[in-house]
Amino acid sequence: MQRLYHPDMLFLIETKQDNDYVRDIAVYLGYDHMILVPPLGYSGGLAVLWKSFVSVSCISSDPRLVDLHVEYQSFQFYLSCVYGHPIPKYRHLLCGKITTHSYILMTKPEEKRGGRVRAVSSFHQFNTMLQICDMKDLKYMGNPFSWVGRCRKEVIECCLDRVMVNQAWVNHFPVSCNEYLEIAESDHRPMVISIDYRQRRRKGFFCYDKRLAEDQNFVKSVIDTWEQTEFIRGWNQKLSHCKGGIIRWKRSHQTNSAVRISEIRGLIDQALRDITVSSEHIQELRGNLNQAYREEEEYWKLKSRNIWLCLGDRNTRFYHGITRMKKASNKMKPIKDINGVIHSQDETIAKVAEDYFRDMFSSSSTIPLSECLPNIQRKVTQDMNDKIMAPVSDDEIKVVLDLIGSDRAPSLDGFTASFYKQFGTPLDLMYVR
């Protein structure tokens, strides 16, 4: 979850470890600040972790509840992280403290599958608290039956983990959502909460993946697509058509290791809830999951363009961190125009930059070239000029391609030098002028 979502805050329950151990793990994951509640014996234990750019104030903490005030940019809200008491008669002690929280309890009989049927009266206390606090479930994606266990020969599923908010919170952050992930390492589903007040557009960027050339079907697809460009004029148009063919091929074939990880985690989730599935098969699925993680590491190494660190040491987090740093450094932040007005939208930022450089490189008055050239001493001889203007040979192009790092920065079209090295001969790309 850390690799895929990189949450700014993380709430862990049932750590079952001492504070020193949890602190080391938190620092390894990149969290600078934390609130730790040690376990009681061999059970329990809470940890709230957050990164340095998030401002968090702890109001109170105990083995069952951590109350916080969170500030981040324009976000500001109260958050209560609750670990429900396993003994029902003690749960009412928390109800008076709860505001917006992550709670562990059910609201109706339909939120449990298998096992002993719960009496309707057992939900009354929790539902009453929800009515008094004007709370409801935050809209979610995924399977809300967040806990799975096995009792004798029966699988039991319950909606235990949830995120609840009041109406004022929903009005302030209307596009926020909770996503239930697949069960893999634990018997609880991890939850990822995205908080935002407006819908944001996500833009993708094409980058050629040299690993695809190992698939003969992909190679054939690229060659067939390139042959269709025979009557297309312009090199950029040909390359754009080829890129479209690669994108279509990738959509119809599974090449994303993150997708494969998600699918395998889904199979593990399903296997854990199926009493007929053997533990050996579950272990085999987890072995496949480790292999998918290794493939993901190779992908992020390629995307990070790191050339000195070797594969095989589970450095995915490091490679992903480099990629995120490069993305952050290349991202244009809010910009101020010449009138002192601050712009934050992509379109207006582009317009301000365009106007700035147009004014910088535009000239109000020019001197005719006929007056300048006679005063410039000739440096290029006719022999030198003939060599410069001579047609570029295939050997010269091959030499230049070999000198370019395969995974160096791609051009604007997203193709790295590895594409030209792998497909130079079959696509006749060596005749680029």
Short mmCIF file of C-alpha atoms in Angstrom, two decimals:
data_model
loop_
_atom_site.label_atom_id
_atom_site.label_comp_id
_atom_site.label_asym_id
_atom_site.label_seq_id
_atom_site.Cartn_x
_atom_site.Cartn_y
_atom_site.Cartn_z
CA MET A 1 0.00 0.00 0.00
CA GLN A 2 2.86 2.37 0.80
CA ARG A 3 4.44 1.72 -2.60
CA LEU A 4 1.24 2.33 -4.58
CA TYR A 5 -0.54 5.10 -2.66
CA HIS A 6 2.14 6.91 -0.63
CA PRO A 7 -0.32 8.20 2.01
CA ASP A 8 0.50 11.46 3.78
CA MET A 9 -0.93 10.01 7.02
CA LEU A 10 -1.15 6.42 8.18
CA PHE A 11 -3.22 4.93 11.01
CA LEU A 12 -2.24 1.43 12.18
CA ILE A 13 -4.15 -0.69 14.68
CA GLU A 14 -3.00 -3.82 16.48
CA THR A 15 0.69 -3.13 15.95
CA LYS A 16 1.46 -5.64 18.76
CA GLN A 17 5.01 -4.23 18.91
CA ASP A 18 6.87 -1.94 21.26
CA ASN A 19 7.24 1.72 20.36
CA ASP A 20 10.91 1.48 19.35
CA TYR A 21 10.17 -1.17 16.72
CA VAL A 22 7.20 0.75 15.30
CA ARG A 23 9.26 3.96 15.25
CA ASP A 24 12.00 2.31 13.18
CA ILE A 25 9.45 1.03 10.67
CA ALA A 26 7.81 4.48 10.46
CA VAL A 27 11.12 6.20 9.72
CA TYR A 28 11.93 3.56 7.08
CA LEU A 29 8.58 4.28 5.38
CA GLY A 30 9.37 8.00 5.29
CA TYR A 31 7.24 9.34 8.15
CA ASP A 32 8.95 12.00 10.24
CA HIS A 33 6.29 12.46 12.93
CA MET A 34 4.17 9.97 14.84
CA ILE A 35 2.00 9.24 17.85
CA LEU A 36 2.51 5.76 19.27
CA VAL A 37 0.36 3.92 21.79
CA PRO A 38 2.03 0.71 23.02
CA PRO A 39 0.05 -2.56 23.10
CA LEU A 40 -1.49 -3.95 26.25
CA GLY A 41 0.39 -7.20 26.68
CA TYR A 42 0.25 -9.10 23.40
CA SER A 43 -2.75 -7.27 21.91
CA GLY A 44 -3.59 -3.81 20.65
CA GLY A 45 -1.19 -1.02 19.92
CA LEU A 46 -1.91 2.10 17.84
CA ALA A 47 0.26 4.24 15.59
CA VAL A 48 -0.57 7.46 13.73
CA LEU A 49 2.18 8.46 11.29
CA TRP A 50 2.43 11.59 9.15
CA LYS A 51 4.93 13.41 6.98
CA SER A 52 6.62 16.69 7.75
CA PHE A 53 4.47 18.85 5.45
CA VAL A 54 1.30 17.88 7.37
CA SER A 55 0.58 19.73 10.63
CA VAL A 56 -1.01 17.47 13.25
CA SER A 57 -1.88 18.35 16.85
CA CYS A 58 -2.69 15.59 19.29
CA ILE A 59 -5.67 16.44 21.48
CA SER A 60 -5.66 13.17 23.44
CA SER A 61 -4.59 9.56 23.12
CA ASP A 62 -5.23 6.28 24.89
CA PRO A 63 -5.21 2.57 23.94
CA ARG A 64 -8.60 2.93 22.19
CA LEU A 65 -8.71 6.47 20.78
CA VAL A 66 -6.33 9.04 19.27
CA ASP A 67 -7.94 12.48 18.81
CA LEU A 68 -6.22 14.82 16.35
CA HIS A 69 -6.48 18.19 14.65
CA VAL A 70 -5.09 18.10 11.09
CA GLU A 71 -3.96 21.00 8.89
CA TYR A 72 -2.59 20.67 5.39
CA GLN A 73 -2.66 23.52 2.85
CA SER A 74 -6.36 24.45 2.65
CA PHE A 75 -7.46 21.34 4.59
CA GLN A 76 -8.31 21.64 8.27
CA PHE A 77 -10.41 19.17 10.25
CA TYR A 78 -10.63 17.03 13.38
CA LEU A 79 -9.85 13.34 13.13
CA SER A 80 -10.50 10.62 15.69
CA CYS A 81 -8.81 7.27 15.12
CA VAL A 82 -10.70 4.62 17.07
CA TYR A 83 -9.86 1.04 17.90
CA GLY A 84 -13.17 -0.47 19.05
CA HIS A 85 -13.16 -2.45 22.27
CA PRO A 86 -13.59 -6.21 21.71
CA ILE A 87 -15.88 -6.41 24.77
CA PRO A 88 -19.28 -4.85 23.88
CA LYS A 89 -20.10 -3.55 27.37
CA TYR A 90 -17.07 -1.19 27.27
CA ARG A 91 -17.75 0.35 23.84
CA HIS A 92 -20.10 3.01 25.17
CA LEU A 93 -17.17 4.69 26.93
CA LEU A 94 -15.89 5.98 23.56
CA CYS A 95 -19.15 7.27 22.11
CA GLY A 96 -19.07 10.60 23.95
CA LYS A 97 -15.60 11.46 22.60
CA ILE A 98 -16.05 10.65 18.92
CA THR A 99 -16.33 13.30 16.16
CA THR A 100 -15.09 12.33 12.66
CA HIS A 101 -13.54 8.94 12.93
CA SER A 102 -12.60 5.51 11.75
CA TYR A 103 -14.71 3.14 13.86
CA ILE A 104 -14.93 -0.62 14.21
CA LEU A 105 -18.54 -1.71 14.66
CA MET A 106 -21.56 -2.77 12.59
CA THR A 107 -24.84 -0.89 12.15
CA LYS A 108 -27.19 -3.68 10.94
CA PRO A 109 -27.39 -7.49 10.64
CA GLU A 110 -26.75 -7.38 6.86
CA GLU A 111 -23.20 -6.25 7.55
CA LYS A 112 -22.24 -9.76 8.64
CA ARG A 113 -22.06 -12.97 6.57
CA GLY A 114 -21.72 -16.35 8.21
CA GLY A 115 -21.40 -17.24 11.86
CA ARG A 116 -23.87 -16.49 14.63
CA VAL A 117 -26.66 -14.05 13.76
CA ARG A 118 -26.39 -10.79 15.69
CA ALA A 119 -29.47 -9.46 17.48
CA VAL A 120 -30.86 -6.16 16.16
CA SER A 121 -30.64 -4.69 19.66
CA SER A 122 -26.84 -5.01 19.60
CA PHE A 123 -26.65 -2.24 16.98
CA HIS A 124 -28.83 0.23 18.89
CA GLN A 125 -26.08 1.96 20.89
CA PHE A 126 -23.86 2.65 17.89
CA ASN A 127 -26.76 3.82 15.70
CA THR A 128 -27.92 6.18 18.45
CA MET A 129 -24.46 7.72 18.62
CA LEU A 130 -24.50 8.21 14.83
CA GLN A 131 -27.85 10.02 14.99
CA ILE A 132 -26.73 12.31 17.80
CA CYS A 133 -23.47 13.22 16.00
CA ASP A 134 -25.18 13.45 12.57
CA MET A 135 -22.73 11.00 11.05
CA LYS A 136 -22.80 8.65 8.09
CA ASP A 137 -20.40 6.48 6.09
CA LEU A 138 -18.09 8.31 3.75
CA LYS A 139 -18.74 7.21 0.17
CA TYR A 140 -16.53 4.27 -0.69
CA MET A 141 -15.24 1.97 -3.41
CA GLY A 142 -14.45 -1.71 -3.11
CA ASN A 143 -15.74 -4.44 -0.82
CA PRO A 144 -16.95 -2.99 2.53
CA PHE A 145 -16.78 -6.41 4.26
CA SER A 146 -13.42 -5.49 5.68
CA TRP A 147 -12.73 -8.44 7.99
CA VAL A 148 -12.55 -12.13 7.05
CA GLY A 149 -12.07 -15.05 9.43
CA ARG A 150 -12.59 -18.80 9.55
CA CYS A 151 -14.51 -20.59 12.26
CA ARG A 152 -14.50 -24.37 12.00
CA LYS A 153 -15.63 -24.98 8.39
CA GLU A 154 -17.29 -21.62 7.84
CA VAL A 155 -16.01 -18.30 6.50
CA ILE A 156 -17.19 -15.19 8.37
CA GLU A 157 -17.17 -11.69 6.84
CA CYS A 158 -18.04 -8.44 8.62
CA CYS A 159 -18.16 -4.71 7.88
CA LEU A 160 -15.96 -3.80 10.82
CA ASP A 161 -13.65 -1.05 9.55
CA ARG A 162 -15.32 2.14 8.37
CA VAL A 163 -14.86 5.88 7.91
CA MET A 164 -17.67 8.09 9.17
CA VAL A 165 -18.13 11.84 8.74
CA ASN A 166 -20.73 14.48 9.54
CA GLN A 167 -22.61 16.56 6.97
CA ALA A 168 -20.49 19.68 7.53
CA TRP A 169 -17.37 17.68 6.65
CA VAL A 170 -19.00 16.32 3.49
CA ASN A 171 -20.01 19.85 2.42
CA HIS A 172 -16.43 21.05 2.80
CA PHE A 173 -14.77 18.05 1.09
CA PRO A 174 -17.45 16.82 -1.35
CA VAL A 175 -15.25 14.69 -3.64
CA SER A 176 -13.54 12.74 -0.83
CA CYS A 177 -13.73 8.97 -0.95
CA ASN A 178 -12.70 5.84 0.94
CA GLU A 179 -11.31 2.85 -0.97
CA TYR A 180 -11.28 -0.67 0.46
CA LEU A 181 -8.26 -2.58 -0.85
CA GLU A 182 -7.75 -6.32 -1.18
CA ILE A 183 -6.94 -8.51 1.81
CA ALA A 184 -3.45 -9.98 1.54
CA GLU A 185 -1.09 -9.77 4.52
CA SER A 186 -3.77 -9.24 7.21
CA ASP A 187 -7.31 -10.42 7.92
CA HIS A 188 -8.46 -6.76 7.65
CA ARG A 189 -8.75 -4.77 4.45
CA PRO A 190 -6.52 -1.71 4.27
CA MET A 191 -8.42 1.52 3.60
CA VAL A 192 -7.18 4.51 1.62
CA ILE A 193 -8.99 7.81 2.23
CA SER A 194 -8.64 10.53 -0.41
CA ILE A 195 -9.61 13.99 0.88
CA ASP A 196 -10.31 16.80 -1.56
CA TYR A 197 -12.76 19.63 -2.15
CA ARG A 198 -12.69 19.55 -5.97
CA GLN A 199 -12.23 16.99 -8.70
CA ARG A 200 -8.72 16.99 -10.12
CA ARG A 201 -7.77 15.96 -13.61
CA ARG A 202 -5.07 13.33 -13.91
CA LYS A 203 -2.78 13.54 -16.93
CA GLY A 204 -0.74 10.61 -18.12
CA PHE A 205 2.60 10.74 -19.92
CA PHE A 206 3.71 8.13 -22.43
CA CYS A 207 7.16 6.67 -21.81
CA TYR A 208 8.50 3.79 -23.84
CA ASP A 209 9.13 0.64 -21.78
CA LYS A 210 12.06 -1.31 -23.21
CA ARG A 211 10.95 -4.50 -21.40
CA LEU A 212 8.12 -4.90 -23.92
CA ALA A 213 10.60 -5.74 -26.70
CA GLU A 214 11.07 -9.15 -25.06
CA ASP A 215 7.52 -10.02 -26.19
CA GLN A 216 7.49 -11.13 -29.83
CA ASN A 217 3.81 -10.21 -30.18
CA PHE A 218 4.69 -6.65 -29.18
CA VAL A 219 7.56 -6.51 -31.69
CA LYS A 220 5.26 -7.72 -34.47
CA SER A 221 2.61 -5.17 -33.47
CA VAL A 222 5.11 -2.29 -33.63
CA ILE A 223 6.39 -3.38 -37.06
CA ASP A 224 2.84 -3.75 -38.42
CA THR A 225 1.88 -0.33 -37.07
CA TRP A 226 4.95 1.29 -38.60
CA GLU A 227 4.15 -0.21 -42.01
CA GLN A 228 0.82 1.63 -41.89
CA THR A 229 2.71 4.96 -41.88
CA GLU A 230 3.93 4.53 -45.46
CA PHE A 231 1.58 7.24 -46.74
CA ILE A 232 1.88 9.50 -43.68
CA ARG A 233 4.03 12.56 -44.24
CA GLY A 234 6.26 13.96 -41.56
CA TRP A 235 8.46 12.09 -39.09
CA ASN A 236 6.58 13.33 -36.02
CA GLN A 237 3.26 12.18 -37.49
CA LYS A 238 4.70 8.73 -38.21
CA LEU A 239 6.07 8.44 -34.68
CA SER A 240 2.77 9.64 -33.20
CA HIS A 241 0.91 6.93 -35.14
CA CYS A 242 3.39 4.33 -33.88
CA LYS A 243 2.95 5.56 -30.30
CA GLY A 244 -0.83 5.18 -30.66
CA GLY A 245 -0.34 1.57 -31.75
CA ILE A 246 1.88 0.85 -28.72
CA ILE A 247 -0.71 2.37 -26.36
CA ARG A 248 -3.50 0.27 -27.88
CA TRP A 249 -1.38 -2.88 -27.57
CA LYS A 250 -0.62 -2.14 -23.90
CA ARG A 251 -4.31 -1.64 -23.17
CA SER A 252 -5.15 -5.06 -24.58
CA HIS A 253 -2.26 -6.82 -22.82
CA GLN A 254 -1.32 -6.80 -19.18
CA THR A 255 2.03 -5.04 -18.90
CA ASN A 256 1.57 -3.08 -15.70
CA SER A 257 3.12 -4.92 -12.76
CA ALA A 258 0.99 -2.83 -10.38
CA VAL A 259 -2.14 -4.24 -12.06
CA ARG A 260 -0.79 -7.76 -11.71
CA ILE A 261 -0.07 -7.10 -8.03
CA SER A 262 -3.65 -5.92 -7.60
CA GLU A 263 -5.00 -9.02 -9.37
CA ILE A 264 -2.90 -11.42 -7.27
CA ARG A 265 -3.93 -9.62 -4.09
CA GLY A 266 -7.52 -10.05 -5.24
CA LEU A 267 -6.96 -13.79 -5.69
CA ILE A 268 -5.44 -13.99 -2.21
CA ASP A 269 -8.43 -12.07 -0.87
CA GLN A 270 -10.81 -14.51 -2.54
CA ALA A 271 -8.80 -17.54 -1.43
CA LEU A 272 -8.83 -16.45 2.20
CA ARG A 273 -12.63 -16.29 2.07
CA ASP A 274 -13.01 -19.72 0.45
CA ILE A 275 -12.88 -22.60 2.93
CA THR A 276 -12.09 -25.09 0.13
CA VAL A 277 -8.80 -23.39 -0.81
CA SER A 278 -5.75 -25.02 0.74
CA SER A 279 -3.07 -23.12 2.63
CA GLU A 280 -0.49 -24.40 0.10
CA HIS A 281 -2.33 -22.63 -2.73
CA ILE A 282 -2.44 -19.43 -0.70
CA GLN A 283 1.32 -19.66 -0.15
CA GLU A 284 1.79 -20.16 -3.89
CA LEU A 285 -0.23 -17.03 -4.59
CA ARG A 286 1.91 -15.09 -2.13
CA GLY A 287 5.01 -16.34 -3.95
CA ASN A 288 3.55 -14.99 -7.20
CA LEU A 289 2.92 -11.72 -5.39
CA ASN A 290 6.61 -11.47 -4.47
CA GLN A 291 7.54 -12.06 -8.12
CA ALA A 292 5.18 -9.28 -9.20
CA TYR A 293 6.83 -6.97 -6.67
CA ARG A 294 10.21 -7.74 -8.27
CA GLU A 295 8.83 -6.85 -11.71
CA GLU A 296 7.42 -3.64 -10.28
CA GLU A 297 10.87 -2.78 -8.92
CA GLU A 298 12.37 -3.22 -12.39
CA TYR A 299 9.70 -0.94 -13.88
CA TRP A 300 10.31 1.86 -11.40
CA LYS A 301 14.08 1.54 -11.87
CA LEU A 302 13.53 2.11 -15.58
CA LYS A 303 11.26 5.08 -14.95
CA SER A 304 13.57 6.65 -12.37
CA ARG A 305 16.50 6.36 -14.86
CA ASN A 306 18.82 5.42 -12.00
CA ILE A 307 22.01 3.90 -13.43
CA TRP A 308 24.08 3.04 -10.36
CA LEU A 309 21.80 0.97 -8.11
CA CYS A 310 21.29 -2.73 -8.85
CA LEU A 311 18.00 -4.61 -8.99
CA GLY A 312 17.00 -7.36 -6.58
CA ASP A 313 17.12 -5.62 -3.21
CA ARG A 314 13.49 -4.45 -3.13
CA ASN A 315 14.48 -0.88 -3.93
CA THR A 316 11.07 -0.08 -5.43
CA ARG A 317 10.45 2.57 -2.81
CA PHE A 318 13.79 4.22 -3.61
CA TYR A 319 13.16 4.20 -7.37
CA HIS A 320 9.63 5.49 -6.89
CA GLY A 321 10.95 8.20 -4.59
CA ILE A 322 13.39 9.38 -7.29
CA THR A 323 10.57 9.43 -9.84
CA ARG A 324 8.34 11.44 -7.53
CA MET A 325 11.15 13.89 -6.79
CA LYS A 326 11.73 14.44 -10.50
CA LYS A 327 8.01 14.86 -11.07
CA ALA A 328 7.75 17.36 -8.21
CA SER A 329 10.75 19.36 -9.44
CA ASN A 330 9.32 19.45 -12.97
CA LYS A 331 5.86 20.48 -11.81
CA MET A 332 5.04 24.15 -12.18
CA LYS A 333 3.73 25.57 -8.92
CA PRO A 334 1.55 28.71 -8.60
CA ILE A 335 3.12 31.57 -10.55
CA LYS A 336 2.83 35.34 -10.32
CA ASP A 337 2.41 37.43 -13.46
CA ILE A 338 3.85 40.94 -14.10
CA ASN A 339 0.76 42.50 -12.48
CA GLY A 340 1.29 40.57 -9.22
CA VAL A 341 -1.67 38.22 -9.79
CA ILE A 342 -1.06 34.61 -8.67
CA HIS A 343 -2.21 31.83 -11.03
CA SER A 344 -2.52 28.14 -10.03
CA GLN A 345 -4.41 26.54 -12.94
CA ASP A 346 -2.35 24.75 -15.60
CA GLU A 347 -3.85 26.74 -18.47
CA THR A 348 -3.23 30.15 -16.91
CA ILE A 349 0.30 29.17 -15.79
CA ALA A 350 1.13 28.22 -19.38
CA LYS A 351 -0.25 31.55 -20.64
CA VAL A 352 1.80 33.56 -18.12
CA ALA A 353 4.99 31.68 -19.09
CA GLU A 354 4.27 32.12 -22.78
CA ASP A 355 3.75 35.88 -22.40
CA TYR A 356 6.90 36.21 -20.28
CA PHE A 357 9.21 34.55 -22.78
CA ARG A 358 7.56 36.24 -25.73
CA ASP A 359 8.32 39.62 -24.19
CA MET A 360 11.86 38.51 -23.29
CA PHE A 361 12.84 37.34 -26.76
CA SER A 362 10.86 39.81 -28.83
CA SER A 363 12.63 42.86 -30.15
CA SER A 364 11.03 46.24 -30.74
CA SER A 365 13.70 47.36 -33.20
CA THR A 366 16.04 45.38 -35.45
CA ILE A 367 19.09 46.14 -37.61
CA PRO A 368 19.03 44.81 -41.20
CA LEU A 369 21.28 41.76 -41.72
CA SER A 370 22.86 43.42 -44.74
CA GLU A 371 24.44 45.94 -42.37
CA CYS A 372 25.74 43.30 -39.93
CA LEU A 373 27.12 40.53 -42.15
CA PRO A 374 29.95 42.53 -43.81
CA ASN A 375 31.46 43.12 -40.36
CA ILE A 376 31.53 39.42 -39.41
CA GLN A 377 34.74 37.56 -40.27
CA ARG A 378 34.23 34.25 -42.09
CA LYS A 379 35.30 31.23 -39.98
CA VAL A 380 33.82 28.31 -41.92
CA THR A 381 35.76 27.41 -45.06
CA GLN A 382 34.14 25.96 -48.15
CA ASP A 383 35.64 22.54 -47.40
CA MET A 384 34.27 22.61 -43.87
CA ASN A 385 30.87 23.65 -45.16
CA ASP A 386 30.81 20.80 -47.68
CA LYS A 387 31.44 18.28 -44.88
CA ILE A 388 28.75 19.83 -42.71
CA MET A 389 26.19 19.77 -45.54
CA ALA A 390 27.04 16.22 -46.63
CA PRO A 391 24.26 13.61 -46.17
CA VAL A 392 24.30 11.79 -42.84
CA SER A 393 25.36 8.16 -43.22
CA ASP A 394 23.78 5.16 -41.51
CA ASP A 395 27.05 4.40 -39.71
CA GLU A 396 27.13 7.89 -38.22
CA ILE A 397 23.58 7.51 -36.93
CA LYS A 398 24.39 4.13 -35.38
CA VAL A 399 27.46 5.53 -33.65
CA VAL A 400 25.44 8.39 -32.16
CA LEU A 401 22.68 6.03 -30.99
CA ASP A 402 25.23 3.78 -29.27
CA LEU A 403 26.58 6.78 -27.38
CA ILE A 404 23.16 7.70 -26.00
CA GLY A 405 22.12 5.96 -22.79
CA SER A 406 19.17 3.64 -23.43
CA ASP A 407 17.18 4.88 -20.43
CA ARG A 408 18.15 8.53 -20.54
CA ALA A 409 15.55 11.30 -20.63
CA PRO A 410 13.01 10.67 -23.41
CA SER A 411 12.09 13.30 -25.96
CA LEU A 412 8.72 15.05 -25.96
CA ASP A 413 7.12 12.06 -27.74
CA GLY A 414 8.08 9.75 -24.84
CA PHE A 415 10.49 7.50 -26.79
CA THR A 416 13.88 6.79 -25.23
CA ALA A 417 16.99 5.81 -27.18
CA SER A 418 16.26 2.13 -26.43
CA PHE A 419 13.31 2.26 -28.86
CA TYR A 420 15.58 3.29 -31.74
CA LYS A 421 18.20 0.74 -30.75
CA GLN A 422 15.68 -2.09 -30.60
CA PHE A 423 13.68 -1.19 -33.71
CA GLY A 424 16.21 0.73 -35.81
CA THR A 425 16.67 -1.96 -38.45
CA PRO A 426 13.15 -3.44 -38.78
CA LEU A 427 11.50 -0.03 -38.86
CA ASP A 428 14.17 1.63 -40.99
CA LEU A 429 14.58 4.21 -38.25
CA MET A 430 18.25 4.57 -39.08
CA TYR A 431 17.30 6.83 -41.97
CA VAL A 432 16.25 9.65 -39.68
CA ARG A 433 17.51 12.97 -40.97
#
